Structure formats: C-alpha cells, structure tokens
Amino acid sequence: MRAIILAAGMGTRLRPLTFTTPKALTPVNGKPMLETQIEYLQEIGVEEIVVVTGYLAEKFEYLKEKYGVTLVHNDKYNVYNNIYTMYLVREYLHDTYVIDGDNYLHRNFLLKSPKTSMYFSARKPEFKEEWMIRYDDHYKVTDIVIGDGEHDYILCGVSYWSEDDGRYIIGKLEEAVSAGGFTELYWDDIVKDNIPDINVYLQEIHPDDSYEIDSLEDLEKLNTLLAARN
C-alpha cells in the first residue's frame, strides 16, 4: 500500500500566507498540514508516500530527509486543475491512498487494510458547491453530484483505491489527457464519470475529523475551534 498527496496548488485564497509558504505546509495546531498527513500514513504502515508539488516546490525538499517521501514536480501547476497532477503520478494509483494536501486531519481515521475502494466522507453542515455522495443501501457510491446542501455526505479529500479500480482509473486518466480538453477537470471528475464501472464505497468519518483549508476564513474558523477545545 502507498499514498499520493496532492500539494501542487497555489492557494491564492490563503494569501498573504501563501506568498512564502505552500498551502499544504500551512501550520495548523502547531504543525504543517502535510506533515500531519504523512505521520498518520506512517502510523498505519504506509511507507511509500509520493508528494506532488508545484507552487514553491523547493519548500517541500526537507520532507525527503525528514520522512523519506518521494517528490514529483508538476511544472504546469498554474495551467491545469489537479487532474494533471494525478496524471503525473498515475503509475502509483493502485492500492493507494489519495489525500488532498490542503486538508487538516484532526484524527487518524485511516484504515490499515482497506478491503475496497472508498471515499472517507462526513456529513457537513451548510456547505456550498461541494461534491456530494449518493449511495445505495450497502454504502456503494452510485453518483457524485456538485451543489449546495445541509448535512449531506461530501468528499473530504481522502480516498483509497484498490488495485483493480486504481488501474481502471489510470486508463481513464490517460484517455482524458490524450484527448485534450481536460483543462477544467478535476481528477475526481474521472471517478464521477465512471462510477458504474468501479466499486467505491462511502466510509463515514466524523465531521470534525477532516477540514478543508481553502481560505483565510477557513483557517481562522478552524484555529478558533481548536483553541476553544484546548
């Protein structure tokens, strides 16, 4: 089992913090978000961790010595969405965790031996323009829709992909990039468009287990919440 962490983005909504610090290395609760992710992965026995960098790539170099991770650079980080970031490391996408670098994981909910592909998902209140999961009685994902909602299960930036599903998605990634016209796509669009052909399940987590940090407002709210609990 391995892991891919997507950390190429510029984090423009976190400026001025991200003028000098990549979004994924923004400290939360006293530690860069990405380091927390790496340590949680290592706790469950994941040794091969690939971090895809882009903006301020040199700031990630210390992670190689500190944690033994592999760095892969996306030199088109400011051209395409994360579908291209995933495309660059597609060879690793089987029996693999995929984590968005801008997610703060408050608890280690990662599983040591996942049996199926899964989206780790929480019910989140009062959200807008999020990726919402639709599922059947067995928690198999039947669709992913984008919109506003209240206490629906949404994508939380952490997923696991089995050997078979990962290799299937690799093929679809290659098809999308070869065909062109993928500029506006996210890598989850590949999953969304091929749901009937893969076996991915909803794995419920607590709403407080994971927080996406997309803006200064998100960061301030989370820091206030954590301070109140300490």
C-alpha positions as a printed Julia matrix, in Angstrom:
230×3 Matrix{Float64}:
   0.0    0.0     0.0
   1.18   3.5    -0.87
  -0.1    7.08   -0.77
  -0.26  10.08   -3.06
  -0.57  13.56   -1.58
  -1.65  16.3    -4.0
   0.12  19.51   -2.99
   0.77  21.45   -6.19
  -1.76  24.27   -5.84
  -1.02  27.96   -5.33
  -3.52  28.61   -2.53
  -4.37  32.11   -3.73
  -7.23  32.49   -1.23
  -4.76  31.97    1.6
  -2.61  34.94    0.63
  -0.59  36.59    2.1
   0.35  33.37    3.96
   0.97  31.53    0.71
   3.26  34.18   -0.74
   6.08  32.35    1.06
   4.52  29.07    2.26
   2.8   26.44    0.1
  -0.82  25.85    1.05
  -0.18  22.26    2.18
   2.58  23.41    4.54
   0.36  25.92    6.33
   0.64  25.18   10.07
  -2.5   24.02   11.86
  -2.39  23.05   15.51
   1.35  23.67   15.56
   2.34  21.55   12.56
   2.16  21.83    8.74
  -0.97  20.06    7.5
   1.07  17.88    5.16
   3.3   16.63    7.96
   0.26  15.55    9.96
  -0.97  13.59    6.93
   2.41  11.91    6.43
   2.67  10.93   10.1
  -0.83   9.44   10.09
   0.0    7.44    6.96
   3.19   6.14    8.53
   1.28   5.21   11.69
  -0.82   2.74    9.69
   2.22   1.29    7.93
   2.31   3.21    4.64
   5.97   3.55    3.72
   5.81   4.68    0.08
   4.46   8.24    0.07
   4.55  10.4    -3.06
   4.01  14.15   -2.71
   3.2   16.03   -5.91
   4.5   19.59   -5.72
   4.12  22.63   -7.93
   3.99  26.13   -6.46
   7.04  26.86   -4.25
   8.26  23.31   -4.85
  11.6   23.95   -3.17
   9.83  24.39    0.18
   8.99  20.67    0.23
  12.56  19.43   -0.14
  13.1   18.92    3.6
  10.39  16.26    3.63
  12.65  13.83    1.76
  15.13  13.65    4.61
  12.64  14.05    7.44
  10.09  11.46    6.26
  11.64   9.64    3.3
   8.93  10.72    0.87
   9.24  10.92   -2.9
   8.65  14.33   -4.51
   7.26  14.67   -8.03
   7.09  18.15   -9.54
   4.19  19.4   -11.64
   5.57  22.27  -13.7
   2.09  23.04  -15.05
   0.53  23.59  -11.63
  -0.72  27.02  -12.73
  -2.18  25.76  -16.01
  -4.37  22.74  -15.2
  -6.53  21.55  -12.31
  -5.44  18.54  -10.28
  -6.34  16.0   -12.98
  -2.91  16.69  -14.47
  -1.25  16.45  -11.07
  -2.73  12.96  -10.68
  -1.83  12.07  -14.25
   1.86  12.68  -13.49
   1.82  10.07  -10.7
  -0.71   7.68  -12.21
   1.74   4.77  -12.02
   1.29   4.81   -8.23
  -2.51   4.81   -8.34
  -3.32   1.25   -7.28
  -3.65   0.01   -3.71
  -3.21   3.67   -2.86
  -4.46   6.39   -0.56
  -5.01   9.76   -2.23
  -5.08  12.84    0.0
  -5.53  16.49   -0.9
  -2.69  18.45    0.67
  -4.97  21.27    1.88
  -6.87  19.06    4.32
  -6.22  19.17    8.04
  -6.77  15.72    9.54
  -7.73  16.15   13.18
  -7.76  12.4    13.91
  -6.14   9.4    12.28
  -9.14   7.67   10.75
  -7.11   5.93    8.01
  -7.55   2.16    7.8
  -4.59  -0.23    7.87
  -6.13  -2.73    5.46
  -8.97  -1.28    3.36
 -10.96  -4.02    1.63
 -12.48  -1.87   -1.13
 -12.04   1.49   -2.77
 -13.58   4.15   -0.56
 -14.23   7.82   -0.1
 -13.82   8.91    3.51
 -16.81  11.16    3.94
 -18.55  13.2     6.62
 -21.87  14.95    6.88
 -21.06  18.65    6.83
 -23.46  21.49    7.68
 -24.29  24.46    5.47
 -21.98  23.91    2.54
 -21.97  25.29   -0.99
 -20.58  23.93   -4.24
 -19.32  20.7    -2.68
 -19.06  17.22   -4.13
 -21.91  15.23   -2.55
 -22.01  11.43   -2.45
 -25.06   9.4    -3.41
 -25.02   5.77   -2.31
 -27.15   2.64   -2.07
 -28.24   0.53    0.93
 -24.8   -1.09    1.05
 -22.99   2.3     1.02
 -21.74   1.69   -2.51
 -21.31   5.05   -4.25
 -23.81   5.38   -7.08
 -23.22   9.0    -8.06
 -21.36  12.18   -7.16
 -23.16  15.49   -7.61
 -21.95  19.04   -7.07
 -24.1   21.54   -5.25
 -25.26  23.14   -2.02
 -26.63  21.18    0.9
 -27.17  20.62    4.58
 -25.76  17.55    6.34
 -25.11  15.53    3.21
 -22.06  13.3     2.88
 -19.39  15.17    0.96
 -15.92  14.37   -0.33
 -13.39  15.2     2.38
 -10.19  14.99    0.37
  -9.22  11.47    1.43
  -9.83   8.31   -0.58
  -8.41   4.83   -1.08
  -8.26   2.99   -4.41
  -7.97  -0.76   -4.78
  -5.63  -2.49   -7.21
  -8.37  -3.07   -9.81
 -10.13   0.27   -9.51
  -6.86   2.16   -9.48
  -5.68   0.57  -12.7
  -9.05   1.24  -14.32
  -8.85   4.92  -13.34
  -5.3    5.11  -14.7
  -6.63   4.11  -18.12
  -9.34   6.73  -17.98
  -6.86   9.42  -16.89
  -4.67   8.59  -19.86
  -7.65   8.72  -22.22
  -8.72  12.13  -20.88
  -5.28  13.7   -21.19
  -4.65  12.18  -24.62
  -7.97  13.53  -25.9
  -7.22  17.06  -24.68
  -9.87  19.42  -23.38
  -9.22  18.45  -19.77
  -8.13  21.9   -18.59
 -11.12  22.46  -16.31
 -11.39  18.91  -14.97
 -10.5   17.65  -11.52
  -9.27  14.12  -11.04
 -12.47  13.25   -9.15
 -14.32  14.01  -12.4
 -12.76  10.83  -13.81
 -14.24   8.85  -10.93
 -17.57  10.67  -11.17
 -17.9    9.88  -14.88
 -17.07   6.19  -14.41
 -18.94   5.31  -11.2
 -20.84   2.35  -12.76
 -17.55   0.65  -13.66
 -15.77   0.85  -10.31
 -16.54  -0.37   -6.8
 -16.08   2.54   -4.44
 -17.85   2.79   -1.09
 -18.64   5.53    1.4
 -16.55   5.25    4.58
 -18.11   7.51    7.2
 -15.95   9.75    9.35
 -16.91  12.3    11.99
 -17.5   15.87   10.77
 -14.63  17.04   13.0
 -12.13  14.53   11.58
 -11.19  16.49    8.48
 -11.26  20.14    7.47
 -10.53  21.6     4.05
  -8.49  24.8     4.36
  -9.28  26.75    1.24
  -9.24  30.33    2.51
  -8.08  32.58    5.31
 -11.63  32.41    6.67
 -11.47  28.6     6.79
  -8.15  28.76    8.63
  -9.38  31.33   11.13
 -12.53  29.33   11.9
 -10.53  26.15   12.43
  -7.93  27.83   14.65
 -10.73  29.33   16.75
 -12.39  25.94   17.06
  -9.17  24.18   18.06
  -8.3   26.89   20.58
 -11.71  26.51   22.23
 -11.12  22.78   22.66
  -7.64  23.09   24.17
